[in-house]
Amino acid sequence: MRWLLAPAAALLLIGAAAPQRWIAAWTAPPIGYEPRIRDGLGRPYRDETVRQVVRAGIAGRTLRIRLSNELGDTPLKLGGASIVRLDAAGAPVSGSLRALSFAGAADVIIPARAPYLSDPIDFPVAAGERFAVSVHYAGETEAAAHAQMVDVAPGNQTGSVVLTDAKRARASGIVSGVEVTGSRENRVLVAFGDSITEGAGATQSKAMSWPDQLQRLLAANARGRCWSVANAGISGNRLLSSGRGPNALSRFERDVLGVPGVTHVVLLEGINDIGKIADPARAHEQATAAQIIAAHRQLLARAKGAGLKVIVGTLLPYEGAAYADTAGEQRRQTVNRWIRENARQYDAVIDFDAAMQEPGKPSVMRLAWQIGDHLHPNDAGYTAMAQTALPVVLRQGCGR
């Protein structure tokens, strides 16, 4: 016997079966365990709570946290985790602490080489709001994550609004993503690159990287409020050789294609491959312009194969940087020329090179917009980059 459903009942069943659409509100791709990093803790965590500040790029009501052990060779045991709101001064807000759970449990063991999602919680966040995630490491742990400024406190203090006897240090933060539920109209743009994308030289407490500033510009524009910008920059990262973080070709699936809700990517990477390598033992890592272009072709093909819109940025001027030389400048010019001549292969091009040139000295980054190393922009320089990217992104539109 065939059973026929009335149209209204069928619609109810379809609506009930429709899955939630998760979108990335913030990301921090894992780099690896770095005990010797500047200002670092210099040792493993030992029965300690680590509090990491994160920021929601886009508003949401339901939230979940993504933890990363993807670069870890052993299982990672956590005794608990929690989330707390922060006020404008960065202080935890009394009464806002919420425990996180994993399949209903407070503790969890994350397998080696794996990420792990917390259970979703009703935790409304506004666009731009900062909050902190606290994680308790139950034993001695060399967390292989993204080094950043965190607060480290003794014992399990995930139930405390204010941490006791906390020490501020640069160390691993295993929160690699904040995800919120979104609508069909939302667009997720992953900014994929190196230190210039991560925001080296920017005022970190004010979130002044160009992706952070682009997010705020989009939120302030009626045509841009559908956008969430995820920063997948890693300082020191390269296209072809691993070092600080896996090379770009190897991490692309994880840090771009695997980002929830991703629709667009901005590719801005290659200057670290171009820079002169002085160590003879590493001479084989010196990439040619042809190899860098081939890497760009690979990323373009993989992104397009996954249905993403691809925006590419030209490489910024770098004359005067510690690893700059005449041969490297020729490689940079060759790569940028290829990008401009092949613009139709991409969905859009952001000409960061032209925007950031010193007047009359096109191979030099504008002096007023850099931190003095001729490689990294300052806050004003990142503002210029965000303003250059804004009209390009807005032309991509919203909606399905």
XYZ file of C-alpha atoms in Angstrom:
400
model
C 0.000 0.000 0.000
C 1.296 3.419 -0.886
C 0.984 6.146 1.704
C 0.501 9.647 0.431
C 1.278 12.685 2.553
C -0.669 15.891 2.227
C 1.524 18.723 0.933
C 1.513 20.523 4.302
C 2.610 17.374 6.141
C 5.329 16.731 3.598
C 6.645 20.245 4.077
C 6.689 19.744 7.842
C 8.769 16.590 7.446
C 11.166 18.318 5.075
C 11.550 21.228 7.468
C 12.182 18.917 10.402
C 14.852 17.044 8.489
C 16.680 20.164 7.303
C 20.118 20.277 8.975
C 21.520 23.358 10.669
C 23.964 25.307 8.523
C 27.109 26.033 10.455
C 29.380 28.888 9.418
C 32.838 29.869 10.610
C 32.894 32.994 12.789
C 36.607 32.808 13.694
C 39.578 30.562 12.903
C 43.189 29.996 14.026
C 44.858 27.226 11.997
C 47.223 25.007 14.009
C 50.962 25.513 13.541
C 52.584 22.932 15.814
C 54.247 22.855 19.224
C 56.669 25.791 19.537
C 58.427 25.808 22.935
C 61.174 28.205 21.824
C 58.985 30.927 20.359
C 59.623 34.500 21.536
C 57.846 35.249 24.854
C 56.873 31.590 24.950
C 56.013 29.481 27.979
C 58.976 27.270 27.128
C 57.558 24.029 28.514
C 54.556 21.685 28.191
C 51.310 22.347 30.025
C 51.141 20.428 33.316
C 47.693 20.070 34.930
C 46.877 23.645 33.943
C 44.005 25.692 32.596
C 44.684 27.747 29.462
C 42.400 30.654 28.620
C 42.351 31.793 24.991
C 40.594 34.912 23.698
C 38.562 34.552 20.505
C 36.268 36.874 18.580
C 33.020 36.337 16.683
C 33.270 37.939 13.262
C 29.545 37.538 12.646
C 26.501 37.391 14.921
C 24.990 34.061 15.908
C 22.769 32.435 18.502
C 23.884 28.826 18.633
C 27.624 28.264 18.966
C 30.153 25.455 19.083
C 33.915 25.425 19.543
C 36.404 23.540 17.379
C 39.495 22.176 19.140
C 42.544 20.971 17.239
C 44.919 18.081 17.823
C 45.497 17.772 14.074
C 49.255 18.217 14.351
C 49.581 16.156 17.515
C 51.102 12.679 17.408
C 49.423 11.455 20.613
C 45.886 11.670 22.024
C 45.101 14.891 23.886
C 43.312 14.509 27.238
C 41.212 17.429 28.443
C 39.629 17.607 31.885
C 37.057 20.248 30.957
C 36.349 23.407 28.992
C 34.228 26.532 29.377
C 33.373 29.820 27.718
C 32.933 33.272 29.263
C 32.033 36.660 27.844
C 34.489 39.566 27.997
C 33.643 43.224 28.506
C 35.041 46.118 26.471
C 38.176 46.154 28.639
C 38.735 42.422 28.166
C 37.653 41.409 31.677
C 35.415 38.331 32.147
C 31.746 39.147 32.741
C 30.257 37.787 35.950
C 27.380 35.365 35.396
C 28.285 34.616 31.770
C 30.369 31.461 32.301
C 29.082 28.361 30.513
C 30.557 24.879 30.638
C 31.285 23.163 27.329
C 30.544 19.486 26.839
C 31.552 16.744 24.422
C 28.829 14.199 23.706
C 27.385 15.272 27.056
C 30.619 14.757 29.026
C 32.821 17.422 30.595
C 36.082 15.676 29.698
C 37.279 14.354 26.368
C 40.212 12.601 24.708
C 40.950 14.024 21.261
C 42.632 11.424 19.021
C 45.988 12.129 17.438
C 45.792 14.082 14.182
C 42.131 14.952 14.736
C 39.920 17.965 15.440
C 37.010 17.821 17.898
C 33.795 19.848 18.126
C 32.082 20.788 21.370
C 28.368 20.202 21.754
C 26.341 23.192 20.492
C 25.150 25.655 23.153
C 22.689 28.531 23.137
C 25.181 31.407 23.504
C 24.162 34.475 21.460
C 27.088 36.555 20.231
C 27.201 39.888 18.444
C 29.436 40.611 15.462
C 32.839 41.632 16.783
C 32.199 40.378 20.320
C 35.167 38.905 22.209
C 34.950 36.005 24.623
C 37.363 33.531 26.168
C 37.551 29.753 26.067
C 39.274 27.957 28.955
C 40.638 24.432 28.513
C 42.054 22.180 31.242
C 44.973 19.932 30.287
C 44.666 16.947 32.588
C 48.285 15.796 32.316
C 51.553 16.958 30.789
C 50.814 18.080 27.260
C 52.803 19.513 24.379
C 49.831 21.003 22.559
C 50.444 21.274 18.812
C 48.315 24.288 17.977
C 48.558 27.997 17.094
C 50.914 29.955 19.356
C 49.323 33.131 20.709
C 49.037 35.111 23.940
C 47.112 33.021 26.477
C 46.616 32.944 30.254
C 47.956 29.835 32.004
C 46.688 28.987 35.514
C 47.303 25.978 37.812
C 44.814 23.118 38.087
C 41.316 22.865 36.645
C 39.858 26.369 36.751
C 37.382 25.978 33.902
C 34.601 26.655 36.420
C 36.075 30.014 37.458
C 35.099 33.337 35.929
C 38.420 34.871 37.022
C 41.551 32.711 36.889
C 43.725 32.553 40.010
C 47.540 32.857 39.815
C 47.418 33.105 36.015
C 50.494 33.827 33.923
C 50.369 35.499 30.518
C 52.583 33.780 27.935
C 52.800 33.045 24.232
C 51.831 29.415 23.932
C 49.548 26.976 22.131
C 45.834 27.697 21.972
C 43.954 24.640 20.753
C 40.754 26.517 19.953
C 41.023 26.576 16.172
C 37.517 27.682 15.297
C 34.287 29.258 16.478
C 31.216 28.190 14.538
C 27.704 29.647 14.658
C 24.478 28.719 12.920
C 23.724 30.841 9.882
C 21.362 31.279 6.963
C 21.515 30.525 3.241
C 22.422 34.168 2.608
C 25.638 34.029 4.641
C 28.945 34.076 2.817
C 32.193 32.855 4.393
C 35.441 34.294 3.069
C 38.680 32.584 4.102
C 41.743 34.839 3.977
C 44.556 32.392 3.250
C 48.141 33.511 3.576
C 51.196 34.246 5.711
C 52.097 36.895 8.323
C 50.671 39.712 6.197
C 47.297 37.989 6.441
C 47.644 36.878 10.058
C 48.454 40.487 10.941
C 52.076 40.588 12.105
C 52.889 44.128 13.204
C 49.251 45.036 13.857
C 47.850 46.025 17.240
C 46.511 42.612 18.229
C 44.352 43.850 21.117
C 42.433 45.963 18.606
C 42.164 43.250 15.920
C 43.831 45.381 13.224
C 44.853 42.725 10.674
C 43.416 43.389 7.227
C 40.918 40.479 7.468
C 39.715 41.791 10.868
C 39.331 45.286 9.495
C 37.620 43.983 6.357
C 35.118 42.162 8.576
C 34.247 45.420 10.351
C 33.948 47.326 7.073
C 31.582 44.663 5.723
C 29.491 44.701 8.916
C 29.129 48.478 8.610
C 27.894 48.201 5.019
C 24.295 47.206 4.340
C 25.487 45.109 1.374
C 28.198 43.376 3.400
C 26.483 42.109 6.530
C 26.076 38.625 5.101
C 29.848 38.086 5.217
C 31.984 36.278 7.767
C 35.758 36.594 7.293
C 37.934 33.750 8.618
C 41.639 34.510 9.015
C 43.743 31.493 7.989
C 47.047 33.333 7.950
C 50.161 31.790 9.513
C 53.211 33.960 10.085
C 56.222 32.539 8.252
C 54.097 30.215 6.148
C 55.185 29.306 2.616
C 53.496 27.812 -0.409
C 55.924 24.999 -1.065
C 58.133 24.386 1.989
C 56.994 23.655 5.513
C 58.496 25.498 8.433
C 56.214 27.571 10.582
C 53.116 25.528 9.979
C 52.560 23.030 7.176
C 53.150 24.424 3.687
C 50.151 26.044 2.012
C 49.594 23.235 -0.481
C 49.380 20.678 2.330
C 47.117 22.683 4.645
C 44.656 23.959 2.047
C 42.055 21.238 2.590
C 42.038 21.734 6.357
C 42.282 25.525 6.517
C 40.129 26.477 3.526
C 38.057 23.683 2.017
C 37.191 22.297 5.453
C 35.997 25.617 6.911
C 32.234 25.394 7.629
C 30.147 27.338 5.132
C 33.127 28.513 3.073
C 32.078 30.125 -0.197
C 35.083 32.312 -1.105
C 38.840 32.388 -0.552
C 41.417 35.172 -0.898
C 44.845 33.772 -1.822
C 47.759 35.963 -0.711
C 50.863 33.851 -0.289
C 54.302 33.479 -1.847
C 56.506 36.282 -0.528
C 58.210 33.895 1.930
C 58.970 31.531 -0.959
C 60.419 34.454 -2.919
C 62.618 35.776 -0.081
C 66.322 34.957 -0.320
C 67.449 31.874 1.621
C 70.911 32.541 3.056
C 71.475 29.121 4.652
C 73.250 26.852 2.109
C 71.735 23.789 3.775
C 68.294 25.060 2.803
C 69.145 26.303 -0.685
C 66.866 23.661 -2.193
C 63.882 25.491 -0.638
C 64.431 28.574 -2.831
C 61.417 28.613 -5.122
C 61.465 29.893 -8.681
C 58.735 32.117 -10.085
C 57.546 29.176 -12.186
C 57.202 26.984 -9.082
C 55.237 29.691 -7.241
C 52.921 30.140 -10.214
C 52.448 26.361 -10.412
C 51.490 26.351 -6.721
C 48.933 29.100 -7.384
C 47.493 27.019 -10.208
C 47.163 24.080 -7.815
C 45.292 26.119 -5.205
C 43.037 27.610 -7.858
C 42.170 24.195 -9.286
C 41.460 22.681 -5.874
C 39.310 25.606 -4.765
C 37.333 25.631 -8.004
C 36.912 21.869 -7.799
C 35.245 22.358 -4.429
C 32.900 25.012 -5.824
C 34.547 28.040 -4.215
C 34.865 31.520 -5.658
C 38.562 32.419 -5.783
C 39.984 35.904 -5.260
C 43.747 36.379 -5.568
C 45.898 39.166 -4.184
C 49.067 40.465 -5.830
C 52.211 40.230 -3.690
C 53.113 43.398 -1.797
C 56.322 45.409 -2.372
C 59.204 44.266 -0.149
C 62.397 46.072 -1.215
C 64.491 46.682 1.899
C 63.243 43.602 3.767
C 65.889 41.405 5.395
C 65.518 38.678 2.765
C 64.994 40.905 -0.279
C 67.354 40.947 -3.260
C 67.256 41.788 -6.963
C 66.519 38.201 -8.028
C 63.646 37.996 -5.549
C 62.138 41.230 -6.839
C 62.256 39.796 -10.351
C 60.411 36.709 -9.094
C 57.782 38.883 -7.376
C 57.245 40.933 -10.531
C 56.919 37.769 -12.612
C 54.315 36.282 -10.257
C 52.310 39.518 -10.106
C 52.434 39.882 -13.875
C 51.113 36.325 -14.245
C 48.264 37.068 -11.797
C 47.233 40.195 -13.715
C 47.500 38.521 -17.128
C 45.423 35.561 -15.926
C 42.806 37.528 -13.984
C 39.970 35.850 -15.894
C 40.864 32.487 -14.361
C 39.935 33.949 -10.978
C 36.664 35.420 -9.803
C 38.435 38.632 -8.808
C 41.874 40.166 -8.226
C 42.819 42.482 -5.340
C 45.808 44.547 -6.424
C 47.496 44.905 -3.030
C 50.793 45.593 -4.818
C 49.526 48.757 -6.497
C 47.699 49.915 -3.348
C 50.714 49.589 -1.058
C 53.505 51.124 -3.191
C 55.530 54.103 -2.026
C 54.855 56.943 -4.513
C 57.700 57.028 -7.016
C 59.209 53.799 -5.636
C 56.922 50.953 -6.749
C 59.131 48.185 -5.336
C 59.009 49.706 -1.813
C 56.080 49.369 0.581
C 54.678 52.782 1.455
C 56.867 54.000 4.300
C 54.014 55.488 6.337
C 52.093 52.208 6.136
C 54.754 49.738 7.366
C 56.345 48.885 10.693
C 59.883 49.647 9.486
C 60.965 46.210 8.296
C 59.800 46.914 4.707
C 57.767 43.696 4.804
C 54.852 44.077 7.227
C 52.202 46.808 7.188
C 51.297 48.718 10.341
C 47.715 49.382 11.441
C 47.303 52.091 8.803
C 48.741 49.814 6.136
C 46.341 47.023 7.051
C 43.527 49.587 6.906
C 44.575 50.417 3.344
C 44.578 46.709 2.461
C 41.079 46.222 3.927
C 39.777 49.252 2.063
C 41.306 47.909 -1.157
C 39.646 44.518 -0.629
C 36.211 45.893 0.373
C 34.782 46.816 -3.064
C 36.104 43.579 -4.560
C 34.291 41.505 -1.921
C 31.105 43.572 -2.068
C 30.865 42.908 -5.809
C 30.619 39.175 -4.990
C 27.155 39.856 -3.537
C 25.010 37.994 -1.015
C 22.205 35.485 -1.269
C 22.167 32.003 -2.702
